[in-house]
Structures are given as structure tokens and as C-alpha cells.
PDB file of C-alpha atoms and ligand atoms in Angstrom:
ATOM      1  CA  UNK A1342     -18.486  12.963  10.313  1.00  0.00           C
ATOM      2  CA  UNK A1343     -20.379  11.838   7.243  1.00  0.00           C
ATOM      3  CA  UNK A1344     -19.171  13.433   4.032  1.00  0.00           C
ATOM      4  CA  UNK A1345     -21.885  14.942   1.794  1.00  0.00           C
ATOM      5  CA  UNK A1346     -22.123  14.007  -1.906  1.00  0.00           C
ATOM      6  CA  UNK A1347     -22.579  10.240  -1.514  1.00  0.00           C
ATOM      7  CA  UNK A1348     -26.005   8.631  -1.760  1.00  0.00           C
ATOM      8  CA  UNK A1349     -25.467   4.896  -1.343  1.00  0.00           C
ATOM      9  CA  UNK A1350     -22.578   4.815   1.151  1.00  0.00           C
ATOM     10  CA  UNK A1351     -21.592   6.640   4.320  1.00  0.00           C
ATOM     11  CA  UNK A1352     -18.075   8.124   3.909  1.00  0.00           C
ATOM     12  CA  UNK A1353     -16.195   9.330   7.014  1.00  0.00           C
ATOM     13  CA  UNK A1354     -12.736  10.849   6.417  1.00  0.00           C
ATOM     14  CA  UNK A1355      -9.998   9.786   8.852  1.00  0.00           C
ATOM     15  CA  UNK A1356      -7.834  12.836   8.202  1.00  0.00           C
ATOM     16  CA  UNK A1357      -7.943  15.821   5.819  1.00  0.00           C
ATOM     17  CA  UNK A1358      -5.171  14.377   3.623  1.00  0.00           C
ATOM     18  CA  UNK A1359      -5.846  10.660   3.297  1.00  0.00           C
ATOM     19  CA  UNK A1360      -8.152   7.814   4.282  1.00  0.00           C
ATOM     20  CA  UNK A1361     -11.877   7.428   4.806  1.00  0.00           C
ATOM     21  CA  UNK A1362     -13.987   4.800   6.478  1.00  0.00           C
ATOM     22  CA  UNK A1363     -16.930   3.592   4.404  1.00  0.00           C
ATOM     23  CA  UNK A1364     -19.997   2.400   6.287  1.00  0.00           C
ATOM     24  CA  UNK A1365     -23.292   0.961   5.147  1.00  0.00           C
ATOM     25  CA  UNK A1366     -21.804  -1.635   2.809  1.00  0.00           C
ATOM     26  CA  UNK A1367     -21.874  -5.427   2.952  1.00  0.00           C
ATOM     27  CA  UNK A1368     -19.076  -6.518   0.628  1.00  0.00           C
ATOM     28  CA  UNK A1369     -20.270 -10.128   0.770  1.00  0.00           C
ATOM     29  CA  UNK A1370     -23.643  -9.075  -0.586  1.00  0.00           C
ATOM     30  CA  UNK A1371     -24.722  -8.095  -4.031  1.00  0.00           C
ATOM     31  CA  UNK A1372     -22.903  -4.808  -4.572  1.00  0.00           C
ATOM     32  CA  UNK A1373     -24.811  -2.878  -7.230  1.00  0.00           C
ATOM     33  CA  UNK A1374     -23.078  -0.749  -9.861  1.00  0.00           C
ATOM     34  CA  UNK A1375     -24.187   2.542  -8.292  1.00  0.00           C
ATOM     35  CA  UNK A1376     -22.785   1.596  -4.884  1.00  0.00           C
ATOM     36  CA  UNK A1377     -19.570   0.277  -6.409  1.00  0.00           C
ATOM     37  CA  UNK A1378     -19.132   3.502  -8.407  1.00  0.00           C
ATOM     38  CA  UNK A1379     -19.393   5.527  -5.185  1.00  0.00           C
ATOM     39  CA  UNK A1380     -16.857   3.270  -3.439  1.00  0.00           C
ATOM     40  CA  UNK A1381     -14.467   3.800  -6.343  1.00  0.00           C
ATOM     41  CA  UNK A1382     -15.056   7.574  -6.222  1.00  0.00           C
ATOM     42  CA  UNK A1383     -14.284   7.621  -2.482  1.00  0.00           C
ATOM     43  CA  UNK A1384     -11.169   5.505  -3.138  1.00  0.00           C
ATOM     44  CA  UNK A1385      -9.881   8.047  -5.675  1.00  0.00           C
ATOM     45  CA  UNK A1386     -10.848  10.986  -3.485  1.00  0.00           C
ATOM     46  CA  UNK A1387      -9.234   9.690  -0.262  1.00  0.00           C
ATOM     47  CA  UNK A1388      -6.428   7.400  -1.504  1.00  0.00           C
ATOM     48  CA  UNK A1389      -7.333   4.697   1.024  1.00  0.00           C
ATOM     49  CA  UNK A1390     -10.749   3.426   2.128  1.00  0.00           C
ATOM     50  CA  UNK A1391     -11.608   1.194   5.061  1.00  0.00           C
ATOM     51  CA  UNK A1392     -14.525  -1.134   5.776  1.00  0.00           C
ATOM     52  CA  UNK A1393     -15.379  -2.796   9.077  1.00  0.00           C
ATOM     53  CA  UNK A1394     -17.226  -5.912  10.226  1.00  0.00           C
ATOM     54  CA  UNK A1395     -16.981  -7.691   6.869  1.00  0.00           C
ATOM     55  CA  UNK A1396     -17.257 -11.468   6.529  1.00  0.00           C
ATOM     56  CA  UNK A1397     -15.778 -12.498   3.200  1.00  0.00           C
ATOM     57  CA  UNK A1398     -14.808 -15.893   1.854  1.00  0.00           C
ATOM     58  CA  UNK A1399     -11.520 -15.891  -0.087  1.00  0.00           C
ATOM     59  CA  UNK A1400     -13.577 -16.058  -3.303  1.00  0.00           C
ATOM     60  CA  UNK A1401     -15.595 -12.991  -2.288  1.00  0.00           C
ATOM     61  CA  UNK A1402     -12.419 -11.116  -1.343  1.00  0.00           C
ATOM     62  CA  UNK A1403     -10.896 -11.819  -4.773  1.00  0.00           C
ATOM     63  CA  UNK A1404     -14.188 -11.035  -6.559  1.00  0.00           C
ATOM     64  CA  UNK A1405     -14.440  -7.602  -4.874  1.00  0.00           C
ATOM     65  CA  UNK A1406     -10.809  -6.779  -5.741  1.00  0.00           C
ATOM     66  CA  UNK A1407     -11.379  -7.911  -9.330  1.00  0.00           C
ATOM     67  CA  UNK A1408     -14.026  -5.227  -9.803  1.00  0.00           C
ATOM     68  CA  UNK A1409     -11.155  -2.709  -9.703  1.00  0.00           C
ATOM     69  CA  UNK A1410      -8.974  -4.605 -12.196  1.00  0.00           C
ATOM     70  CA  UNK A1411      -7.124  -7.869 -12.871  1.00  0.00           C
ATOM     71  CA  UNK A1412      -5.408  -9.521  -9.898  1.00  0.00           C
ATOM     72  CA  UNK A1413      -1.625  -9.470  -9.606  1.00  0.00           C
ATOM     73  CA  UNK A1414      -0.365 -12.805  -8.262  1.00  0.00           C
ATOM     74  CA  UNK A1415       2.393 -11.931  -5.806  1.00  0.00           C
ATOM     75  CA  UNK A1416       5.804 -13.489  -6.497  1.00  0.00           C
ATOM     76  CA  UNK A1417       7.300 -13.198  -3.026  1.00  0.00           C
ATOM     77  CA  UNK A1418       4.582 -13.626  -0.397  1.00  0.00           C
ATOM     78  CA  UNK A1419       3.353 -16.989   0.850  1.00  0.00           C
ATOM     79  CA  UNK A1420       0.001 -17.636  -0.878  1.00  0.00           C
ATOM     80  CA  UNK A1421      -3.074 -18.744   1.043  1.00  0.00           C
ATOM     81  CA  UNK A1422      -3.613 -22.510   0.621  1.00  0.00           C
ATOM     82  CA  UNK A1423      -5.718 -23.108  -2.488  1.00  0.00           C
ATOM     83  CA  UNK A1424      -5.874 -19.379  -3.322  1.00  0.00           C
ATOM     84  CA  UNK A1425      -2.778 -18.273  -5.253  1.00  0.00           C
ATOM     85  CA  UNK A1426      -4.274 -14.795  -5.809  1.00  0.00           C
ATOM     86  CA  UNK A1427      -4.271 -14.135  -2.049  1.00  0.00           C
ATOM     87  CA  UNK A1428      -1.006 -13.394  -0.240  1.00  0.00           C
ATOM     88  CA  UNK A1429      -0.575 -13.978   3.476  1.00  0.00           C
ATOM     89  CA  UNK A1430       0.640 -11.055   5.581  1.00  0.00           C
ATOM     90  CA  UNK A1431       1.453 -12.898   8.776  1.00  0.00           C
ATOM     91  CA  UNK A1432       3.421 -12.337  11.955  1.00  0.00           C
ATOM     92  CA  UNK A1433       3.537 -15.108  14.544  1.00  0.00           C
ATOM     93  CA  UNK A1434       4.291 -14.535  18.262  1.00  0.00           C
ATOM     94  CA  UNK A1435       7.903 -15.730  17.792  1.00  0.00           C
ATOM     95  CA  UNK A1436       8.651 -13.407  14.847  1.00  0.00           C
ATOM     96  CA  UNK A1437      10.607 -10.227  15.485  1.00  0.00           C
ATOM     97  CA  UNK A1438       9.995  -8.660  12.086  1.00  0.00           C
ATOM     98  CA  UNK A1439       6.736  -7.818  10.398  1.00  0.00           C
ATOM     99  CA  UNK A1440       6.051  -7.440   6.688  1.00  0.00           C
ATOM    100  CA  UNK A1441       5.742  -3.894   5.346  1.00  0.00           C
ATOM    101  CA  UNK A1442       7.495  -2.248   8.288  1.00  0.00           C
ATOM    102  CA  UNK A1443       8.823   0.907   6.616  1.00  0.00           C
ATOM    103  CA  UNK A1444       7.057   3.469   4.431  1.00  0.00           C
ATOM    104  CA  UNK A1445       6.620   2.041   0.950  1.00  0.00           C
ATOM    105  CA  UNK A1446       4.402   1.744  -2.117  1.00  0.00           C
ATOM    106  CA  UNK A1447       3.612  -1.811  -3.191  1.00  0.00           C
ATOM    107  CA  UNK A1448       5.109  -2.894  -6.521  1.00  0.00           C
ATOM    108  CA  UNK A1449       6.743   0.424  -7.510  1.00  0.00           C
ATOM    109  CA  UNK A1450       9.565  -1.774  -8.890  1.00  0.00           C
ATOM    110  CA  UNK A1451       7.244  -3.109 -11.616  1.00  0.00           C
ATOM    111  CA  UNK A1452       7.063  -1.522 -15.081  1.00  0.00           C
ATOM    112  CA  UNK A1453       3.285  -1.294 -14.574  1.00  0.00           C
ATOM    113  CA  UNK A1454       2.948  -0.753 -10.782  1.00  0.00           C
ATOM    114  CA  UNK A1455      -0.059  -2.122  -8.944  1.00  0.00           C
ATOM    115  CA  UNK A1456      -3.222  -0.024  -8.874  1.00  0.00           C
ATOM    116  CA  UNK A1457      -3.978  -0.941  -5.295  1.00  0.00           C
ATOM    117  CA  UNK A1458      -3.872  -3.507  -2.531  1.00  0.00           C
ATOM    118  CA  UNK A1459      -6.764  -4.870  -0.496  1.00  0.00           C
ATOM    119  CA  UNK A1460      -5.900  -6.179   2.967  1.00  0.00           C
ATOM    120  CA  UNK A1461      -8.420  -8.151   5.025  1.00  0.00           C
ATOM    121  CA  UNK A1462      -7.839  -8.722   8.757  1.00  0.00           C
ATOM    122  CA  UNK A1463      -8.391 -12.292  10.021  1.00  0.00           C
ATOM    123  CA  UNK A1464      -6.556 -12.075  13.345  1.00  0.00           C
ATOM    124  CA  UNK A1465      -5.227  -8.946  15.048  1.00  0.00           C
ATOM    125  CA  UNK A1466      -3.482  -8.217  18.359  1.00  0.00           C
ATOM    126  CA  UNK A1467      -5.698  -6.702  21.060  1.00  0.00           C
ATOM    127  CA  UNK A1468      -3.752  -3.475  20.592  1.00  0.00           C
ATOM    128  CA  UNK A1469      -0.963  -2.428  18.236  1.00  0.00           C
ATOM    129  CA  UNK A1470      -0.403  -3.478  14.625  1.00  0.00           C
ATOM    130  CA  UNK A1471      -2.032  -0.366  13.154  1.00  0.00           C
ATOM    131  CA  UNK A1472      -1.193   0.734   9.620  1.00  0.00           C
ATOM    132  CA  UNK A1473      -0.206   4.295   8.670  1.00  0.00           C
ATOM    133  CA  UNK A1474      -0.998   5.831   5.292  1.00  0.00           C
ATOM    134  CA  UNK A1475       0.411   8.987   3.700  1.00  0.00           C
ATOM    135  CA  UNK A1476      -0.901  11.018   0.770  1.00  0.00           C
ATOM    136  CA  UNK A1477       1.719  11.674  -1.901  1.00  0.00           C
ATOM    137  CA  UNK A1478      -0.686  14.050  -3.608  1.00  0.00           C
ATOM    138  CA  UNK A1479      -0.832  16.255  -0.491  1.00  0.00           C
ATOM    139  CA  UNK A1480       2.941  15.916  -0.013  1.00  0.00           C
ATOM    140  CA  UNK A1481       3.619  17.072  -3.558  1.00  0.00           C
ATOM    141  CA  UNK A1482       1.143  19.960  -3.331  1.00  0.00           C
ATOM    142  CA  UNK A1483       2.916  21.277  -0.211  1.00  0.00           C
ATOM    143  CA  UNK A1484       6.338  21.606  -1.901  1.00  0.00           C
ATOM    144  CA  UNK A1485       7.504  24.992  -3.195  1.00  0.00           C
ATOM    145  CA  UNK A1486       6.725  25.733  -6.876  1.00  0.00           C
ATOM    146  CA  UNK A1487      10.460  25.700  -7.735  1.00  0.00           C
ATOM    147  CA  UNK A1488      10.969  22.290  -6.144  1.00  0.00           C
ATOM    148  CA  UNK A1489       7.837  20.990  -7.893  1.00  0.00           C
ATOM    149  CA  UNK A1490       9.164  22.211 -11.252  1.00  0.00           C
ATOM    150  CA  UNK A1491      12.528  20.559 -10.732  1.00  0.00           C
ATOM    151  CA  UNK A1492      10.960  17.231  -9.716  1.00  0.00           C
ATOM    152  CA  UNK A1493       8.594  17.273 -12.724  1.00  0.00           C
ATOM    153  CA  UNK A1494      11.586  16.887 -15.023  1.00  0.00           C
ATOM    154  CA  UNK A1495      13.096  13.937 -13.137  1.00  0.00           C
ATOM    155  CA  UNK A1496      12.766  10.166 -13.142  1.00  0.00           C
ATOM    156  CA  UNK A1497      13.762   7.598 -10.508  1.00  0.00           C
ATOM    157  CA  UNK A1498      14.850   3.975 -10.434  1.00  0.00           C
ATOM    158  CA  UNK A1499      12.877   1.544  -8.266  1.00  0.00           C
ATOM    159  CA  UNK A1500      13.985  -2.013  -7.494  1.00  0.00           C
ATOM    160  CA  UNK A1501      12.777  -5.195  -5.799  1.00  0.00           C
ATOM    161  CA  UNK A1502      16.312  -6.612  -5.413  1.00  0.00           C
ATOM    162  CA  UNK A1503      17.350  -5.113  -2.067  1.00  0.00           C
ATOM    163  CA  UNK A1504      13.973  -5.952  -0.474  1.00  0.00           C
ATOM    164  CA  UNK A1505      13.050  -9.390  -1.787  1.00  0.00           C
ATOM    165  CA  UNK A1506      16.477 -10.626  -3.021  1.00  0.00           C
ATOM    166  CA  UNK A1507      18.671 -13.226  -1.306  1.00  0.00           C
ATOM    167  CA  UNK A1508      20.522 -10.759   0.948  1.00  0.00           C
ATOM    168  CA  UNK A1509      17.416 -10.102   2.986  1.00  0.00           C
ATOM    169  CA  UNK A1510      17.344 -13.729   4.130  1.00  0.00           C
ATOM    170  CA  UNK A1511      21.056 -14.206   4.865  1.00  0.00           C
ATOM    171  CA  UNK A1512      21.138 -13.055   8.478  1.00  0.00           C
ATOM    172  CA  UNK A1513      17.730 -14.185   9.710  1.00  0.00           C
ATOM    173  CA  UNK A1514      16.401 -16.934   7.433  1.00  0.00           C
ATOM    174  CA  UNK A1515      14.119 -18.225  10.206  1.00  0.00           C
ATOM    175  CA  UNK A1516      12.343 -14.853  10.352  1.00  0.00           C
ATOM    176  CA  UNK A1517      11.004 -15.157   6.832  1.00  0.00           C
ATOM    177  CA  UNK A1518      10.678 -18.932   6.251  1.00  0.00           C
ATOM    178  CA  UNK A1519       7.094 -19.653   5.251  1.00  0.00           C
ATOM    179  CA  UNK A1520       6.276 -15.963   4.877  1.00  0.00           C
ATOM    180  CA  UNK A1521       8.429 -14.596   2.038  1.00  0.00           C
ATOM    181  CA  UNK A1522      10.349 -16.497  -0.612  1.00  0.00           C
ATOM    182  CA  UNK A1523      11.485 -16.832  -4.248  1.00  0.00           C
ATOM    183  CA  UNK A1524      14.457 -14.444  -3.850  1.00  0.00           C
ATOM    184  CA  UNK A1525      15.686 -15.523  -7.299  1.00  0.00           C
ATOM    185  CA  UNK A1526      12.631 -13.775  -8.783  1.00  0.00           C
ATOM    186  CA  UNK A1527      13.620 -10.391  -7.329  1.00  0.00           C
ATOM    187  CA  UNK A1528      14.957  -9.060 -10.620  1.00  0.00           C
ATOM    188  CA  UNK A1529      12.528  -6.200 -11.267  1.00  0.00           C
ATOM    189  CA  UNK A1530      13.865  -2.678 -11.780  1.00  0.00           C
ATOM    190  CA  UNK A1531      11.767   0.113 -13.246  1.00  0.00           C
ATOM    191  CA  UNK A1532      12.227   3.796 -13.987  1.00  0.00           C
ATOM    192  CA  UNK A1533       9.188   6.035 -13.377  1.00  0.00           C
ATOM    193  CA  UNK A1534       8.648   9.803 -13.401  1.00  0.00           C
ATOM    194  CA  UNK A1535       9.245  11.355  -9.964  1.00  0.00           C
ATOM    195  CA  UNK A1536       5.956  13.211 -10.413  1.00  0.00           C
ATOM    196  CA  UNK A1537       3.217  11.157 -12.026  1.00  0.00           C
ATOM    197  CA  UNK A1538      -0.249  12.080 -13.160  1.00  0.00           C
ATOM    198  CA  UNK A1539      -2.642   9.774 -11.387  1.00  0.00           C
ATOM    199  CA  UNK A1540      -4.139   7.532 -14.120  1.00  0.00           C
ATOM    200  CA  UNK A1541      -7.717   8.112 -12.930  1.00  0.00           C
ATOM    201  CA  UNK A1542      -7.785  11.590 -11.352  1.00  0.00           C
ATOM    202  CA  UNK A1543      -5.054  13.221 -13.457  1.00  0.00           C
ATOM    203  CA  UNK A1544      -3.745  14.901 -10.300  1.00  0.00           C
ATOM    204  CA  UNK A1545       0.006  15.203  -9.705  1.00  0.00           C
ATOM    205  CA  UNK A1546       1.540  12.796  -7.209  1.00  0.00           C
ATOM    206  CA  UNK A1547       5.061  12.482  -5.790  1.00  0.00           C
ATOM    207  CA  UNK A1548       6.139   8.987  -6.826  1.00  0.00           C
ATOM    208  CA  UNK A1549       9.243   7.971  -4.859  1.00  0.00           C
ATOM    209  CA  UNK A1550       9.203   5.853  -1.708  1.00  0.00           C
ATOM    210  CA  UNK A1551      11.737   4.786   0.953  1.00  0.00           C
ATOM    211  CA  UNK A1552      11.078   1.070   0.417  1.00  0.00           C
ATOM    212  CA  UNK A1553      11.879   0.615  -3.241  1.00  0.00           C
ATOM    213  CA  UNK A1554      13.306   3.812  -4.789  1.00  0.00           C
ATOM    214  CA  UNK A1555      17.062   3.423  -5.257  1.00  0.00           C
ATOM    215  CA  UNK A1556      18.176   6.677  -6.930  1.00  0.00           C
ATOM    216  CA  UNK A1557      17.220   9.340  -9.449  1.00  0.00           C
ATOM    217  CA  UNK A1558      17.722   8.361 -13.054  1.00  0.00           C
ATOM    218  CA  UNK A1559      21.123   9.646 -14.226  1.00  0.00           C
ATOM    219  CA  UNK A1560      22.230  10.389 -10.632  1.00  0.00           C
ATOM    220  CA  UNK A1561      24.399   8.181  -8.413  1.00  0.00           C
ATOM    221  CA  UNK A1562      22.948   6.758  -5.200  1.00  0.00           C
ATOM    222  CA  UNK A1563      25.193   9.116  -3.186  1.00  0.00           C
ATOM    223  CA  UNK A1564      23.976  12.113  -5.194  1.00  0.00           C
ATOM    224  CA  UNK A1565      20.346  11.024  -4.826  1.00  0.00           C
ATOM    225  CA  UNK A1566      20.425  10.373  -1.076  1.00  0.00           C
ATOM    226  CA  UNK A1567      20.158  13.970   0.228  1.00  0.00           C
ATOM    227  CA  UNK A1568      17.209  14.940  -1.978  1.00  0.00           C
ATOM    228  CA  UNK A1569      15.425  11.606  -1.477  1.00  0.00           C
ATOM    229  CA  UNK A1570      16.020  11.970   2.269  1.00  0.00           C
ATOM    230  CA  UNK A1571      14.458  15.443   2.224  1.00  0.00           C
ATOM    231  CA  UNK A1572      11.445  14.205   0.231  1.00  0.00           C
ATOM    232  CA  UNK A1573      10.946  11.233   2.576  1.00  0.00           C
ATOM    233  CA  UNK A1574      11.041  13.427   5.696  1.00  0.00           C
ATOM    234  CA  UNK A1575       8.709  15.934   4.066  1.00  0.00           C
ATOM    235  CA  UNK A1576       6.203  13.326   2.822  1.00  0.00           C
ATOM    236  CA  UNK A1577       6.026  11.499   6.162  1.00  0.00           C
ATOM    237  CA  UNK A1578       4.918  14.669   7.980  1.00  0.00           C
ATOM    238  CA  UNK A1579       1.906  13.801  10.169  1.00  0.00           C
ATOM    239  CA  UNK A1580      -0.306  16.319   8.335  1.00  0.00           C
ATOM    240  CA  UNK A1581      -0.217  14.095   5.222  1.00  0.00           C
ATOM    241  CA  UNK A1582      -1.013  10.867   7.090  1.00  0.00           C
ATOM    242  CA  UNK A1583      -3.732   8.867   8.797  1.00  0.00           C
ATOM    243  CA  UNK A1584      -3.631   5.838  11.083  1.00  0.00           C
ATOM    244  CA  UNK A1585      -5.944   2.855  10.752  1.00  0.00           C
ATOM    245  CA  UNK A1586      -6.715   0.644  13.734  1.00  0.00           C
ATOM    246  CA  UNK A1587      -7.622  -2.884  12.688  1.00  0.00           C
ATOM    247  CA  UNK A1588     -10.356  -5.168  13.992  1.00  0.00           C
ATOM    248  CA  UNK A1589     -11.120  -8.670  12.799  1.00  0.00           C
ATOM    249  CA  UNK A1590     -13.206  -8.197   9.636  1.00  0.00           C
ATOM    250  CA  UNK A1591     -11.638  -4.841   8.703  1.00  0.00           C
ATOM    251  CA  UNK A1592     -10.642  -4.306   5.083  1.00  0.00           C
ATOM    252  CA  UNK A1593      -8.295  -1.603   3.814  1.00  0.00           C
ATOM    253  CA  UNK A1594      -8.035  -0.746   0.141  1.00  0.00           C
ATOM    254  CA  UNK A1595      -5.218   1.655  -0.735  1.00  0.00           C
ATOM    255  CA  UNK A1596      -4.115   3.296  -3.938  1.00  0.00           C
ATOM    256  CA  UNK A1597      -0.512   2.382  -4.711  1.00  0.00           C
ATOM    257  CA  UNK A1598      -0.062   5.357  -7.034  1.00  0.00           C
ATOM    258  CA  UNK A1599      -1.107   8.112  -4.637  1.00  0.00           C
ATOM    259  CA  UNK A1600      -0.217   6.795  -1.158  1.00  0.00           C
ATOM    260  CA  UNK A1601       2.494   5.238   0.959  1.00  0.00           C
ATOM    261  CA  UNK A1602       1.751   2.859   3.799  1.00  0.00           C
ATOM    262  CA  UNK A1603       3.632   1.356   6.728  1.00  0.00           C
ATOM    263  CA  UNK A1604       2.669  -1.446   9.131  1.00  0.00           C
ATOM    264  CA  UNK A1605       3.599  -0.752  12.767  1.00  0.00           C
ATOM    265  CA  UNK A1606       5.551  -3.501  14.507  1.00  0.00           C
ATOM    266  CA  UNK A1607       4.547  -2.763  18.098  1.00  0.00           C
ATOM    267  CA  UNK A1608       2.937  -6.028  19.205  1.00  0.00           C
ATOM    268  CA  UNK A1609       5.725  -8.433  20.247  1.00  0.00           C
ATOM    269  CA  UNK A1610       4.562 -11.916  21.192  1.00  0.00           C
ATOM    270  CA  UNK A1611       1.169 -11.544  19.457  1.00  0.00           C
ATOM    271  CA  UNK A1612      -0.225 -12.919  16.203  1.00  0.00           C
ATOM    272  CA  UNK A1613      -1.445 -10.779  13.304  1.00  0.00           C
ATOM    273  CA  UNK A1614      -2.825 -12.536  10.229  1.00  0.00           C
ATOM    274  CA  UNK A1615      -4.136 -10.795   7.113  1.00  0.00           C
ATOM    275  CA  UNK A1616      -5.013 -11.702   3.521  1.00  0.00           C
ATOM    276  CA  UNK A1617      -3.806  -9.348   0.795  1.00  0.00           C
ATOM    277  CA  UNK A1618      -4.996  -9.163  -2.797  1.00  0.00           C
ATOM    278  CA  UNK A1619      -3.109  -6.861  -5.168  1.00  0.00           C
ATOM    279  CA  UNK A1620      -4.746  -5.262  -8.195  1.00  0.00           C
ATOM    280  CA  UNK A1621      -2.800  -4.754 -11.414  1.00  0.00           C
ATOM    281  CA  UNK A1622      -2.118  -1.256 -12.651  1.00  0.00           C
ATOM    282  CA  UNK A1623      -0.747   0.389 -15.776  1.00  0.00           C
ATOM    283  CA  UNK A1624       2.505   2.169 -16.739  1.00  0.00           C
ATOM    284  CA  UNK A1625       2.816   5.618 -15.126  1.00  0.00           C
ATOM    285  CA  UNK A1626       3.373   8.935 -16.874  1.00  0.00           C
TER     286      UNK A1626
HETATM  287  C1  SIN B2045       1.718  -4.376   3.424  1.00  0.00           C
HETATM  288  O1  SIN B2045       2.649  -3.594   3.388  1.00  0.00           O
HETATM  289  O2  SIN B2045       1.202  -4.814   2.417  1.00  0.00           O
HETATM  290  C2  SIN B2045       1.175  -4.826   4.768  1.00  0.00           C
HETATM  291  C3  SIN B2045       0.494  -3.741   5.500  1.00  0.00           C
HETATM  292  C4  SIN B2045      -0.019  -4.212   6.844  1.00  0.00           C
HETATM  293  O3  SIN B2045       0.202  -5.360   7.216  1.00  0.00           O
HETATM  294  O4  SIN B2045      -0.666  -3.420   7.527  1.00  0.00           O
END
């Protein structure tokens, strides 16, 4: 159902906690400031926004992303030929593994984590390959006040090493050849507050994720595991999530500060090919 309060776009929430489809916009056209401001408002309100039936050149894709902030050139993903700012998210019929399979937040291992990511579908399986999103604002709000207070005083270490470092490629190098690379660049570690204030909305957000968070600052990994495990189970509860079904021409833009996402790997033997542009963010507090 259309959400009231927007004049230049049609906003349809996918779930109460996260995600909204935006209709009535041609991203290849001349997007005026008023319409762009409403898209950005919906993005902050819903954490992830989705567009359908778009036809963008790589230049138009990058130009739309750049309206949100500078582009972050990905170190590990295969770039699109001639477009270093665009990363390929690709699974061929012979691949077993997809990219982004578990719940995670892009770039939480960076000192200034990415603001958001914009994924554009070029080829999708006839069914399967959906992406799930989860609101870390809703997850935090649903914790008990005592737990919230404890987490507010904590920080956590995030790392790229175990995900993009050399060990990932040891067992199945053929799975990732031509898709992910540069393991020697996986040296980023960063410590962030466990509860951040969203840089734009000021709202509190739980900022740990199963993909990249290694442990709480000052705690061992073994000590951290039970509490992280509880937070991960809590935050992945279906009531904080939505599910987006892709079509060719769909675009998803998600906020990497306030959401997790996870790409389902349920389409063996099929091709899925997307272009991702990542938008730079700022240090979190
Ligand atoms: C990603 O994690 O960036 C990829 C998400 C997807 O392919 O749906």
C-alpha cells in the first residue's frame, strides 16, 4: 500500500521493520532535487529501497549512486570491464557458492564503513536468488533496557581478513577465480561502537554482524561468542526482516549502517549477474 507523506514518489513498504519499494521513478531520467530528496528520506526511513524496471547504463548507475556520496572502489570484487567503480556480483551455473551468502554488513571492517550499496540486476534465475534484509534499528529497539545499556558501553572488532584473506581461497580456488581476488589486501580491522547513532537519523542501531565482527573489544573470541550468538539469533528474527525478489532491471539500495543483508543461494545450475556500486561513509559514533 502506498505510504502517505511523499509527493513525488510512490513508497510501498515491504515489511513494518525494513524495506520499501519506490515506484514512479525513472532513474535514467533527469531526477530533480525534490524527487531525490524524497528518495533519500525513504532510504533513511526504511533502511533499504527497491526500484523496478530500470534501464541504466553503467555511467547512469554510478551517477545515481554518487548523489548519495563518493564511490568506494571495491578492493576484492572483480570490477566490470572499463568501470572500476562497479563490482560484479556473479554466480555462474557451475559455481556452488554465491557472494554475500550469510548475514553481513558491507565494509564494517573499514574505519569509515560504507554508507550504502546499490545493486542492479542484469540477469536473474527464473526463481530463487532473493536477498533478505534485516533492520538493526528494530533489532536494537526490541532488546531489554538493561541489555541495551550494557551494549551502549561496548565496542567490537570487525575484520576483512577471515572473509577476503588467502584462507578463503585455499580449498576451492576455482570457486572464486574471476569473482573475488586481492587476498593480500585483506588487512583491514576496525573497532566500532556496538551501538551506533545513525549519522543521518541519529537513531540507535545495533552494529555487529555475523560476517565481519570478530569479538568485543577487550574480550576474547571465546568470551564474545555467546553474546554475539545471542545478538545474531535475535537480530535475524523474521519480524525484523524483509525479502526482495529480483527481476532484471531491479535496483536495491541498502543502508550499511542500519541493516544487514544476505543473498540466498537456492538456484543451483542457474546464472545470476548483478552490478554493485558502494557509497563511502564516515566514521561511526
Ligand atoms: C552483497 O552481499 O553485496 C550481494 C547481495 C546479493 O547478491 O543479493
